[in-house]
Tab-separated table of C-alpha atoms and ligand atoms in Angstrom:
chain	number	residue	atom	x	y	z
A	99	MET	CA	-20.244	-32.709	-30.062
A	100	LYS	CA	-20.655	-35.817	-27.882
A	101	LEU	CA	-18.312	-36.222	-24.925
A	102	SER	CA	-17.028	-39.693	-24.176
A	103	ALA	CA	-17.522	-41.110	-20.670
A	104	ALA	CA	-13.766	-40.883	-20.018
A	105	VAL	CA	-13.658	-37.185	-20.929
A	106	LEU	CA	-16.722	-36.525	-18.757
A	107	LEU	CA	-15.123	-38.324	-15.826
A	108	ALA	CA	-11.917	-36.345	-16.295
A	109	LEU	CA	-13.904	-33.081	-16.317
A	110	VAL	CA	-15.717	-34.028	-13.094
A	111	ALA	CA	-12.378	-34.916	-11.492
A	112	VAL	CA	-10.865	-31.557	-12.504
A	113	GLN	CA	-13.890	-29.711	-11.098
A	114	ALA	CA	-13.673	-31.652	-7.832
A	115	ALA	CA	-9.957	-30.867	-7.584
A	116	VAL	CA	-10.663	-27.158	-8.135
A	117	LEU	CA	-13.320	-27.168	-5.427
A	118	LEU	CA	-11.008	-28.984	-3.023
A	119	ALA	CA	-8.221	-26.505	-3.757
A	120	ALA	CA	-10.590	-23.654	-2.877
A	121	VAL	CA	-10.291	-23.514	0.875
A	122	PRO	CA	-12.810	-21.610	2.983
A	123	SER	CA	-11.370	-18.354	4.259
A	124	ALA	CA	-11.992	-19.443	7.860
A	125	GLN	CA	-8.543	-20.953	7.569
A	126	ALA	CA	-7.167	-17.520	6.845
A	127	GLY	CA	-8.641	-16.377	10.160
A	128	GLU	CA	-5.992	-18.371	11.970
A	129	LEU	CA	-3.007	-16.231	11.141
A	130	LYS	CA	0.179	-17.148	12.954
A	131	VAL	CA	3.611	-15.612	13.311
A	132	GLY	CA	6.088	-18.077	11.798
A	133	TYR	CA	3.274	-19.812	9.902
A	134	TYR	CA	5.657	-21.057	7.192
A	135	GLY	CA	8.346	-22.211	9.638
A	136	LYS	CA	8.016	-25.888	8.697
A	137	LYS	CA	5.952	-25.510	5.521
A	138	CYS	CA	8.576	-23.460	3.680
A	139	LYS	CA	11.869	-23.153	5.512
A	140	GLY	CA	13.635	-19.806	5.286
A	141	LEU	CA	10.718	-18.165	3.475
A	142	GLU	CA	10.867	-14.835	5.295
A	143	ASN	CA	14.598	-14.573	4.538
A	144	ILE	CA	13.998	-15.317	0.870
A	145	VAL	CA	11.439	-12.510	0.657
A	146	LYS	CA	13.738	-10.135	2.507
A	147	TRP	CA	16.607	-10.972	0.160
A	148	HIS	CA	14.493	-10.025	-2.852
A	149	VAL	CA	13.288	-6.804	-1.240
A	150	ILE	CA	16.819	-5.750	-0.275
A	151	LYS	CA	18.006	-6.448	-3.819
A	152	ALA	CA	15.121	-4.498	-5.349
A	153	LEU	CA	15.580	-1.505	-3.039
A	154	LYS	CA	19.295	-1.401	-3.753
A	155	ALA	CA	18.463	-1.067	-7.438
A	156	ASN	CA	15.629	1.403	-6.864
A	157	ARG	CA	14.660	2.581	-3.393
A	158	ARG	CA	11.356	3.928	-4.709
A	159	VAL	CA	9.986	0.391	-5.018
A	160	GLY	CA	9.813	0.286	-1.227
A	161	ALA	CA	7.092	2.936	-1.083
A	162	ALA	CA	5.062	1.004	-3.643
A	163	LEU	CA	5.252	-2.126	-1.478
A	164	VAL	CA	4.120	-0.281	1.647
A	165	ARG	CA	1.203	1.259	-0.241
A	166	LEU	CA	0.171	-2.164	-1.558
A	167	ILE	CA	-0.501	-3.387	1.993
A	168	PHE	CA	-3.083	-0.631	2.392
A	169	HIS	CA	-4.624	-1.010	-1.044
A	170	ASP	CA	-4.883	-4.785	-0.807
A	171	CYS	CA	-6.142	-5.068	2.758
A	172	PHE	CA	-8.781	-2.306	2.615
A	173	VAL	CA	-10.557	-4.082	-0.241
A	174	ARG	CA	-11.899	-7.590	0.563
A	175	GLY	CA	-9.226	-7.993	3.249
A	176	CYS	CA	-5.621	-9.004	2.628
A	177	ASP	CA	-6.212	-11.499	-0.167
A	178	ALA	CA	-3.934	-10.283	-2.969
A	179	SER	CA	-7.036	-9.220	-4.911
A	180	VAL	CA	-5.134	-6.069	-5.878
A	181	LEU	CA	-2.570	-8.163	-7.745
A	182	LEU	CA	-4.982	-9.758	-10.225
A	183	ASP	CA	-4.732	-8.696	-13.862
A	184	ALA	CA	-7.686	-8.105	-16.146
A	185	SER	CA	-8.918	-11.320	-17.760
A	186	TYR	CA	-11.686	-12.468	-20.073
A	187	ASP	CA	-13.813	-13.389	-17.037
A	188	ASN	CA	-12.892	-10.275	-15.088
A	189	PRO	CA	-12.163	-7.350	-17.397
A	190	HIS	CA	-12.111	-4.688	-14.651
A	191	PRO	CA	-10.054	-5.819	-11.639
A	192	GLU	CA	-9.078	-3.552	-8.714
A	193	LYS	CA	-5.912	-2.436	-10.514
A	194	GLU	CA	-8.072	-0.473	-12.954
A	195	ALA	CA	-9.779	1.662	-10.296
A	196	PRO	CA	-8.800	5.349	-10.624
A	197	VAL	CA	-8.035	5.381	-6.890
A	198	ASN	CA	-5.325	2.787	-7.566
A	199	ILE	CA	-3.371	5.175	-9.796
A	200	GLY	CA	0.371	4.678	-9.507
A	201	LEU	CA	0.325	1.270	-7.817
A	202	ALA	CA	3.577	-0.520	-8.606
A	203	ALA	CA	5.951	-3.329	-7.566
A	204	PHE	CA	3.758	-5.986	-9.189
A	205	ASP	CA	6.730	-7.375	-11.126
A	206	LEU	CA	8.797	-7.646	-7.988
A	207	LEU	CA	6.062	-9.617	-6.207
A	208	GLU	CA	5.727	-11.893	-9.230
A	209	GLU	CA	9.503	-12.453	-9.190
A	210	ILE	CA	9.403	-13.322	-5.476
A	211	LYS	CA	6.466	-15.649	-6.075
A	212	ALA	CA	8.279	-17.448	-8.906
A	213	ASP	CA	11.318	-18.032	-6.705
A	214	VAL	CA	9.180	-19.232	-3.791
A	215	GLU	CA	7.189	-21.565	-6.077
A	216	LYS	CA	10.447	-23.212	-7.148
A	217	ARG	CA	11.405	-23.896	-3.544
A	218	CYS	CA	7.977	-24.566	-1.979
A	219	PRO	CA	5.430	-25.215	-4.726
A	220	GLY	CA	1.789	-24.522	-3.906
A	221	VAL	CA	2.432	-23.548	-0.294
A	222	VAL	CA	2.812	-19.782	0.062
A	223	SER	CA	0.023	-17.351	-0.803
A	224	CYS	CA	0.607	-14.136	-2.722
A	225	ALA	CA	-1.378	-12.389	0.021
A	226	ASP	CA	1.283	-13.367	2.569
A	227	LEU	CA	4.151	-12.489	0.213
A	228	LEU	CA	2.686	-9.017	-0.293
A	229	ILE	CA	2.531	-8.464	3.478
A	230	TYR	CA	6.038	-9.799	4.138
A	231	ALA	CA	7.501	-7.701	1.313
A	232	GLY	CA	5.675	-4.545	2.497
A	233	ARG	CA	6.824	-5.186	6.043
A	234	ASP	CA	10.439	-5.599	4.929
A	235	ALA	CA	10.271	-2.466	2.787
A	236	ALA	CA	8.945	-0.439	5.736
A	237	SER	CA	11.756	-1.766	7.879
A	238	LEU	CA	14.491	-1.064	5.305
A	239	LEU	CA	13.213	2.436	4.487
A	240	SER	CA	13.147	3.336	8.175
A	241	ASN	CA	16.613	1.882	8.915
A	242	GLY	CA	14.920	-0.738	11.076
A	243	HIS	CA	12.930	1.687	13.222
A	244	VAL	CA	9.651	0.354	11.868
A	245	HIS	CA	9.810	-3.362	12.536
A	246	PHE	CA	7.383	-6.062	13.512
A	247	ASP	CA	6.600	-9.738	13.332
A	248	VAL	CA	3.663	-10.307	11.097
A	249	PRO	CA	1.361	-13.313	11.240
A	250	ALA	CA	0.682	-15.278	8.049
A	251	GLY	CA	-1.644	-17.951	6.700
A	252	ARG	CA	-3.727	-15.798	4.352
A	253	LEU	CA	-5.290	-17.154	1.192
A	254	ASP	CA	-5.485	-15.591	-2.249
A	255	GLY	CA	-8.975	-14.475	-3.230
A	256	TYR	CA	-10.856	-15.067	-6.458
A	257	VAL	CA	-12.667	-11.742	-6.647
A	258	SER	CA	-11.187	-8.412	-7.716
A	259	LYS	CA	-13.474	-5.582	-8.849
A	260	ALA	CA	-12.452	-2.041	-9.774
A	261	ASP	CA	-15.812	-0.696	-8.520
A	262	GLU	CA	-15.243	-2.207	-5.119
A	263	ALA	CA	-11.745	-0.718	-4.805
A	264	GLN	CA	-13.105	2.679	-5.829
A	265	ALA	CA	-15.827	2.463	-3.176
A	266	GLU	CA	-13.652	1.152	-0.344
A	267	LEU	CA	-10.443	3.172	-0.663
A	268	PRO	CA	-10.206	6.827	0.357
A	269	ASP	CA	-9.580	9.527	-2.230
A	270	SER	CA	-6.922	12.237	-2.118
A	271	THR	CA	-9.666	14.884	-2.306
A	272	ASP	CA	-11.622	13.541	0.700
A	273	ASP	CA	-12.327	15.762	3.692
A	274	VAL	CA	-11.497	14.610	7.196
A	275	GLN	CA	-15.028	13.428	8.064
A	276	LYS	CA	-15.117	11.217	4.997
A	277	LEU	CA	-11.684	9.779	5.817
A	278	ILE	CA	-12.725	9.102	9.414
A	279	ALA	CA	-15.907	7.337	8.248
A	280	ASN	CA	-13.925	5.357	5.686
A	281	PHE	CA	-11.409	4.133	8.257
A	282	ALA	CA	-14.153	3.491	10.844
A	283	ARG	CA	-15.820	1.086	8.398
A	284	LYS	CA	-12.702	-1.079	8.762
A	285	ASN	CA	-12.615	-0.552	12.516
A	286	PHE	CA	-9.729	1.938	12.427
A	287	THR	CA	-9.748	4.933	14.786
A	288	VAL	CA	-9.008	8.593	14.104
A	289	GLU	CA	-5.622	8.052	15.701
A	290	GLU	CA	-4.868	5.123	13.389
A	291	LEU	CA	-5.919	7.217	10.387
A	292	VAL	CA	-3.353	9.815	11.438
A	293	ILE	CA	-0.686	7.173	12.160
A	294	LEU	CA	-1.107	5.394	8.826
A	295	SER	CA	-1.202	8.638	6.840
A	296	GLY	CA	2.395	9.102	8.034
A	297	ALA	CA	3.334	6.653	5.250
A	298	HIS	CA	3.248	9.711	2.992
A	299	SER	CA	6.740	10.613	4.217
A	300	ILE	CA	7.837	8.367	1.334
A	301	GLY	CA	6.962	7.797	-2.291
A	302	GLN	CA	5.308	9.892	-4.899
A	303	GLY	CA	1.968	10.953	-6.342
A	304	HIS	CA	0.774	11.963	-9.783
A	305	CYS	CA	-0.047	15.602	-10.401
A	306	SER	CA	-3.672	14.615	-11.062
A	307	SER	CA	-3.881	13.452	-7.430
A	308	PHE	CA	-3.314	16.968	-6.148
A	309	THR	CA	-4.086	19.506	-8.893
A	310	GLY	CA	-7.113	20.669	-6.870
A	311	ARG	CA	-4.649	21.762	-4.158
A	312	LEU	CA	-2.906	24.152	-6.483
A	313	SER	CA	-5.662	26.733	-6.141
A	314	GLU	CA	-6.113	26.350	-2.378
A	315	PRO	CA	-5.399	29.400	-0.169
A	316	PRO	CA	-2.153	29.901	1.819
A	317	THR	CA	-3.953	28.686	4.969
A	318	GLN	CA	-4.030	25.250	3.335
A	319	ILE	CA	-0.820	25.127	1.315
A	320	THR	CA	2.348	27.182	1.651
A	321	PRO	CA	2.491	29.382	-1.477
A	322	ALA	CA	6.161	28.560	-2.180
A	323	TYR	CA	5.357	24.849	-2.097
A	324	ARG	CA	2.313	25.412	-4.291
A	325	ASP	CA	4.561	27.198	-6.798
A	326	LEU	CA	7.012	24.288	-6.681
A	327	LEU	CA	4.205	21.806	-7.374
A	328	ASN	CA	2.909	24.018	-10.201
A	329	TYR	CA	6.372	23.961	-11.716
A	330	LYS	CA	6.554	20.161	-11.417
A	331	CYS	CA	3.131	19.763	-13.067
A	332	PRO	CA	3.229	21.492	-16.458
A	333	LYS	CA	-0.131	21.749	-18.190
A	334	GLY	CA	-0.983	18.728	-20.312
A	335	TYR	CA	1.373	16.380	-18.435
A	336	ASN	CA	0.800	14.156	-15.454
A	337	PRO	CA	4.176	13.186	-14.013
A	338	ALA	CA	4.720	11.760	-10.542
A	339	VAL	CA	6.108	14.149	-7.921
A	340	VAL	CA	7.739	13.127	-4.633
A	341	ASN	CA	5.460	13.257	-1.577
A	342	ASN	CA	8.154	14.638	0.699
A	343	VAL	CA	9.747	17.897	-0.405
A	344	ARG	CA	13.044	16.879	1.192
A	345	ASP	CA	13.277	14.204	-1.569
A	346	GLU	CA	12.893	16.846	-4.284
A	347	ASP	CA	15.771	17.911	-6.599
A	348	TYR	CA	18.090	20.260	-4.733
A	349	GLY	CA	17.973	22.856	-7.504
A	350	VAL	CA	14.181	22.954	-7.532
A	351	VAL	CA	14.019	23.370	-3.756
A	352	ALA	CA	16.706	26.080	-3.893
A	353	ARG	CA	14.615	27.965	-6.436
A	354	TYR	CA	11.222	27.709	-4.742
A	355	MET	CA	11.916	27.058	-1.056
A	356	PRO	CA	15.493	28.249	-0.397
A	357	GLY	CA	14.962	28.074	3.373
A	358	PHE	CA	14.390	24.348	3.056
A	359	THR	CA	17.568	23.330	1.200
A	360	SER	CA	19.378	22.110	4.330
A	361	ARG	CA	16.690	19.444	4.715
A	362	VAL	CA	17.018	18.003	1.227
A	363	ARG	CA	18.260	14.409	1.520
A	364	LYS	CA	20.721	12.552	-0.692
A	365	VAL	CA	18.953	9.260	0.035
A	366	PRO	CA	15.241	9.586	-0.714
A	367	ASP	CA	12.285	7.776	0.811
A	368	PHE	CA	13.239	7.641	4.443
A	369	LEU	CA	10.212	6.445	6.389
A	370	ASP	CA	9.846	8.556	9.509
A	371	ASN	CA	7.624	11.136	11.204
A	372	SER	CA	8.638	13.993	8.876
A	373	TYR	CA	5.134	13.842	7.361
A	374	TYR	CA	3.735	15.424	10.520
A	375	HIS	CA	6.245	18.289	10.445
A	376	ASN	CA	5.481	18.819	6.773
A	377	ASN	CA	1.777	18.738	7.435
A	378	LEU	CA	1.988	21.387	10.168
A	379	ALA	CA	4.122	23.481	7.785
A	380	LYS	CA	1.441	22.981	5.067
A	381	ILE	CA	3.847	21.346	2.659
A	382	VAL	CA	2.068	18.063	2.018
A	383	THR	CA	0.775	16.981	-1.361
A	384	PHE	CA	-2.759	15.722	-0.857
A	385	HIS	CA	-5.855	17.491	0.379
A	386	SER	CA	-6.509	14.326	2.425
A	387	ASP	CA	-3.262	15.011	4.318
A	388	TRP	CA	-3.944	18.671	5.041
A	389	THR	CA	-7.545	18.035	6.081
A	390	LEU	CA	-6.323	16.143	9.171
A	391	LEU	CA	-5.392	19.527	10.634
A	392	THR	CA	-9.047	20.606	10.600
A	393	HIS	CA	-10.199	17.978	13.106
A	394	LYS	CA	-9.433	18.550	16.779
A	395	GLU	CA	-8.497	14.988	17.703
A	396	ALA	CA	-6.630	14.322	14.453
A	397	LEU	CA	-4.692	17.583	14.829
A	398	GLY	CA	-3.738	16.548	18.368
A	399	HIS	CA	-2.279	13.330	16.992
A	400	VAL	CA	-0.441	15.179	14.198
A	401	HIS	CA	1.273	17.223	16.939
A	402	GLU	CA	1.875	14.129	19.062
A	403	TYR	CA	3.682	12.292	16.238
A	404	ALA	CA	5.560	15.376	15.064
A	405	ASP	CA	6.944	15.601	18.605
A	406	ASN	CA	7.750	11.932	19.067
A	407	GLY	CA	9.259	10.014	16.174
A	408	THR	CA	9.955	6.891	18.230
A	409	LEU	CA	6.327	6.660	19.258
A	410	TRP	CA	5.310	6.962	15.610
A	411	ASP	CA	7.688	4.152	14.583
A	412	GLU	CA	6.065	1.871	17.165
A	413	ASP	CA	2.475	2.885	16.509
A	414	PHE	CA	2.954	2.710	12.741
A	415	SER	CA	4.323	-0.829	13.133
A	416	ASP	CA	1.271	-1.810	15.227
A	417	SER	CA	-1.158	-0.217	12.773
A	418	LEU	CA	0.407	-2.032	9.821
A	419	VAL	CA	0.018	-5.324	11.693
A	420	LYS	CA	-3.643	-4.472	12.337
A	421	LEU	CA	-4.073	-3.594	8.653
A	422	SER	CA	-2.483	-6.899	7.653
A	423	LYS	CA	-5.103	-8.806	9.651
A	424	LEU	CA	-8.148	-7.463	7.809
A	425	PRO	CA	-10.047	-10.612	6.814
A	426	MET	CA	-11.707	-11.575	3.574
A	427	PRO	CA	-15.516	-11.169	3.555
A	428	ALA	CA	-17.254	-13.907	5.572
A	429	GLY	CA	-17.729	-17.103	3.590
A	430	SER	CA	-15.169	-16.223	0.902
A	431	LYS	CA	-13.082	-18.977	-0.561
A	432	GLY	CA	-9.400	-18.744	-1.316
A	433	GLU	CA	-6.477	-20.623	-2.812
A	434	ILE	CA	-2.709	-20.514	-3.134
A	435	ARG	CA	-2.175	-18.923	-6.532
A	436	LYS	CA	0.582	-20.219	-8.778
A	437	LYS	CA	1.103	-16.733	-10.210
A	438	CYS	CA	0.051	-13.626	-8.316
A	439	SER	CA	-1.625	-11.935	-11.272
A	440	VAL	CA	-4.044	-14.765	-12.206
A	441	ILE	CA	-6.311	-17.167	-10.362
A	442	ASN	CA	-5.392	-20.833	-10.845
A	443	HIS	CA	-8.638	-22.023	-12.435
A	444	ARG	CA	-11.912	-20.647	-13.505
A	445	LEU	CA	-14.468	-21.660	-10.922
A	446	TYR	CA	-17.362	-21.888	-13.369
B	75	HEM	C1	-5.750	8.287	4.430
B	75	HEM	C2	-6.106	8.087	3.207
B	75	HEM	C3	-5.142	7.999	2.067
B	75	HEM	C4	-5.275	8.626	0.863
B	75	HEM	C5	-6.427	9.506	0.433
B	75	HEM	C6	-4.108	8.294	0.092
B	75	HEM	C7	-3.884	8.721	-1.191
B	75	HEM	C8	-2.724	8.518	-1.899
B	75	HEM	C9	-2.460	9.001	-3.222
B	75	HEM	C10	-3.453	9.799	-4.072
B	75	HEM	C11	-1.207	8.636	-3.576
B	75	HEM	C12	-0.488	8.930	-4.877
B	75	HEM	C13	-1.023	8.076	-5.997
B	75	HEM	C14	-0.555	8.592	-7.329
B	75	HEM	O1	-1.036	9.647	-7.752
B	75	HEM	O2	0.300	7.933	-7.974
B	75	HEM	C15	-0.645	7.925	-2.451
B	75	HEM	C16	0.633	7.427	-2.409
B	75	HEM	C17	1.101	6.666	-1.365
B	75	HEM	N1	0.390	6.244	-0.279
B	75	HEM	FE1	-1.426	6.896	0.297
B	75	HEM	N2	-3.304	7.478	0.821
B	75	HEM	C18	-3.890	7.264	2.037
B	75	HEM	C19	-3.409	6.441	3.031
B	75	HEM	C20	-2.293	5.682	2.929
B	75	HEM	C21	-1.929	4.625	3.829
B	75	HEM	C22	-2.796	4.158	4.996
B	75	HEM	C23	-0.741	4.137	3.409
B	75	HEM	C24	0.080	3.012	3.963
B	75	HEM	C25	0.043	2.617	5.196
B	75	HEM	C26	-0.339	4.900	2.264
B	75	HEM	C27	0.844	4.768	1.605
B	75	HEM	C28	1.192	5.459	0.476
B	75	HEM	C29	2.507	5.396	-0.109
B	75	HEM	C30	3.712	4.677	0.442
B	75	HEM	C31	2.453	6.154	-1.284
B	75	HEM	C32	3.564	6.351	-2.313
B	75	HEM	C33	3.508	5.183	-3.269
B	75	HEM	C34	4.598	5.157	-4.330
B	75	HEM	O3	5.467	6.003	-4.346
B	75	HEM	O4	4.593	4.221	-5.142
B	75	HEM	N3	-1.327	5.807	1.971
B	75	HEM	N4	-1.598	7.850	-1.457
């Protein structure tokens, strides 16, 4: 089929527009607090409004948003690569990596994006929305104890590969040395590994993420808690179980851990330093949590944060800000996506 000159010209123009829209990520290096102040008035309040509404309907969404910060930023920096759906060009995006099991809140971010696009079209990246929403969730779930200003100006990436996510993110079966090496690759210290792991005071995990724990000895997992987890994970099923036993059904706790019933909460998913108490009591879900107790420095920090909840609130806030600044790989290009789950144009 012959293309007319006009069609050819139009194609060249579209290609040029796509290339112009793809901004080098250097721009994303200049993150600023209040970045959208003039570009999209009231943006941070709009995001917060959506997050409050979503958490009122289902508090559990908050944990998913906090986890997304980690899972986006550890893979190609904070570029919303974790939000991309499978497509003809990219059949295996990060979402499909086994290590990304249970990721959620994608619909909420898409809803926020749609609202923001109506008010400020083509201005706000999904990468920034993800960080703002995660920040607001952390703040709401901690009754404001975790709070921080977060800089913005990130771009949305074009690349999202399941293999990369699998290689970059830690696994729930990892031992402490592997976790330390994993975090060190992103320039995070042992202390920051311990601080950020405290996020497991909220949310849930699938049985498959901790079935290996169910045959570990009492030195690693309290037998009563192991029995509770065994009960929650019937053979042949893979439900999600709460990370923090105080969020468990009262009746189940009464049956398996009667001494713990006074700590069961009516409102689940309160983000605080309870993870460190649970860890010392060997009632945490993942091997990767328990293994922190086997490393002298990490254990010291587990004690430190168990003893001082206010310090954890502050240090967790700082570590999330640091996480949110992880850059895209040098030389990467980015854009402002119209929808968070798809890139705007094919680049080739
Ligand atoms: C240190 C290495 C880490 C490992 C190995 C790990 C592993 C996991 C696993 C396996 C799950 C459950 C997934 C499932 O089965 O559905 C989970 C849940 C969660 N993780 Fe981590 N994680 C780590 C660090 C972090 C960090 C740094 C954060 C955030 C700062 C975080 C936040 C969360 C949250 C909030 C949940 C619950 C999510 C929900 O309920 O939707 N994790 N993590």
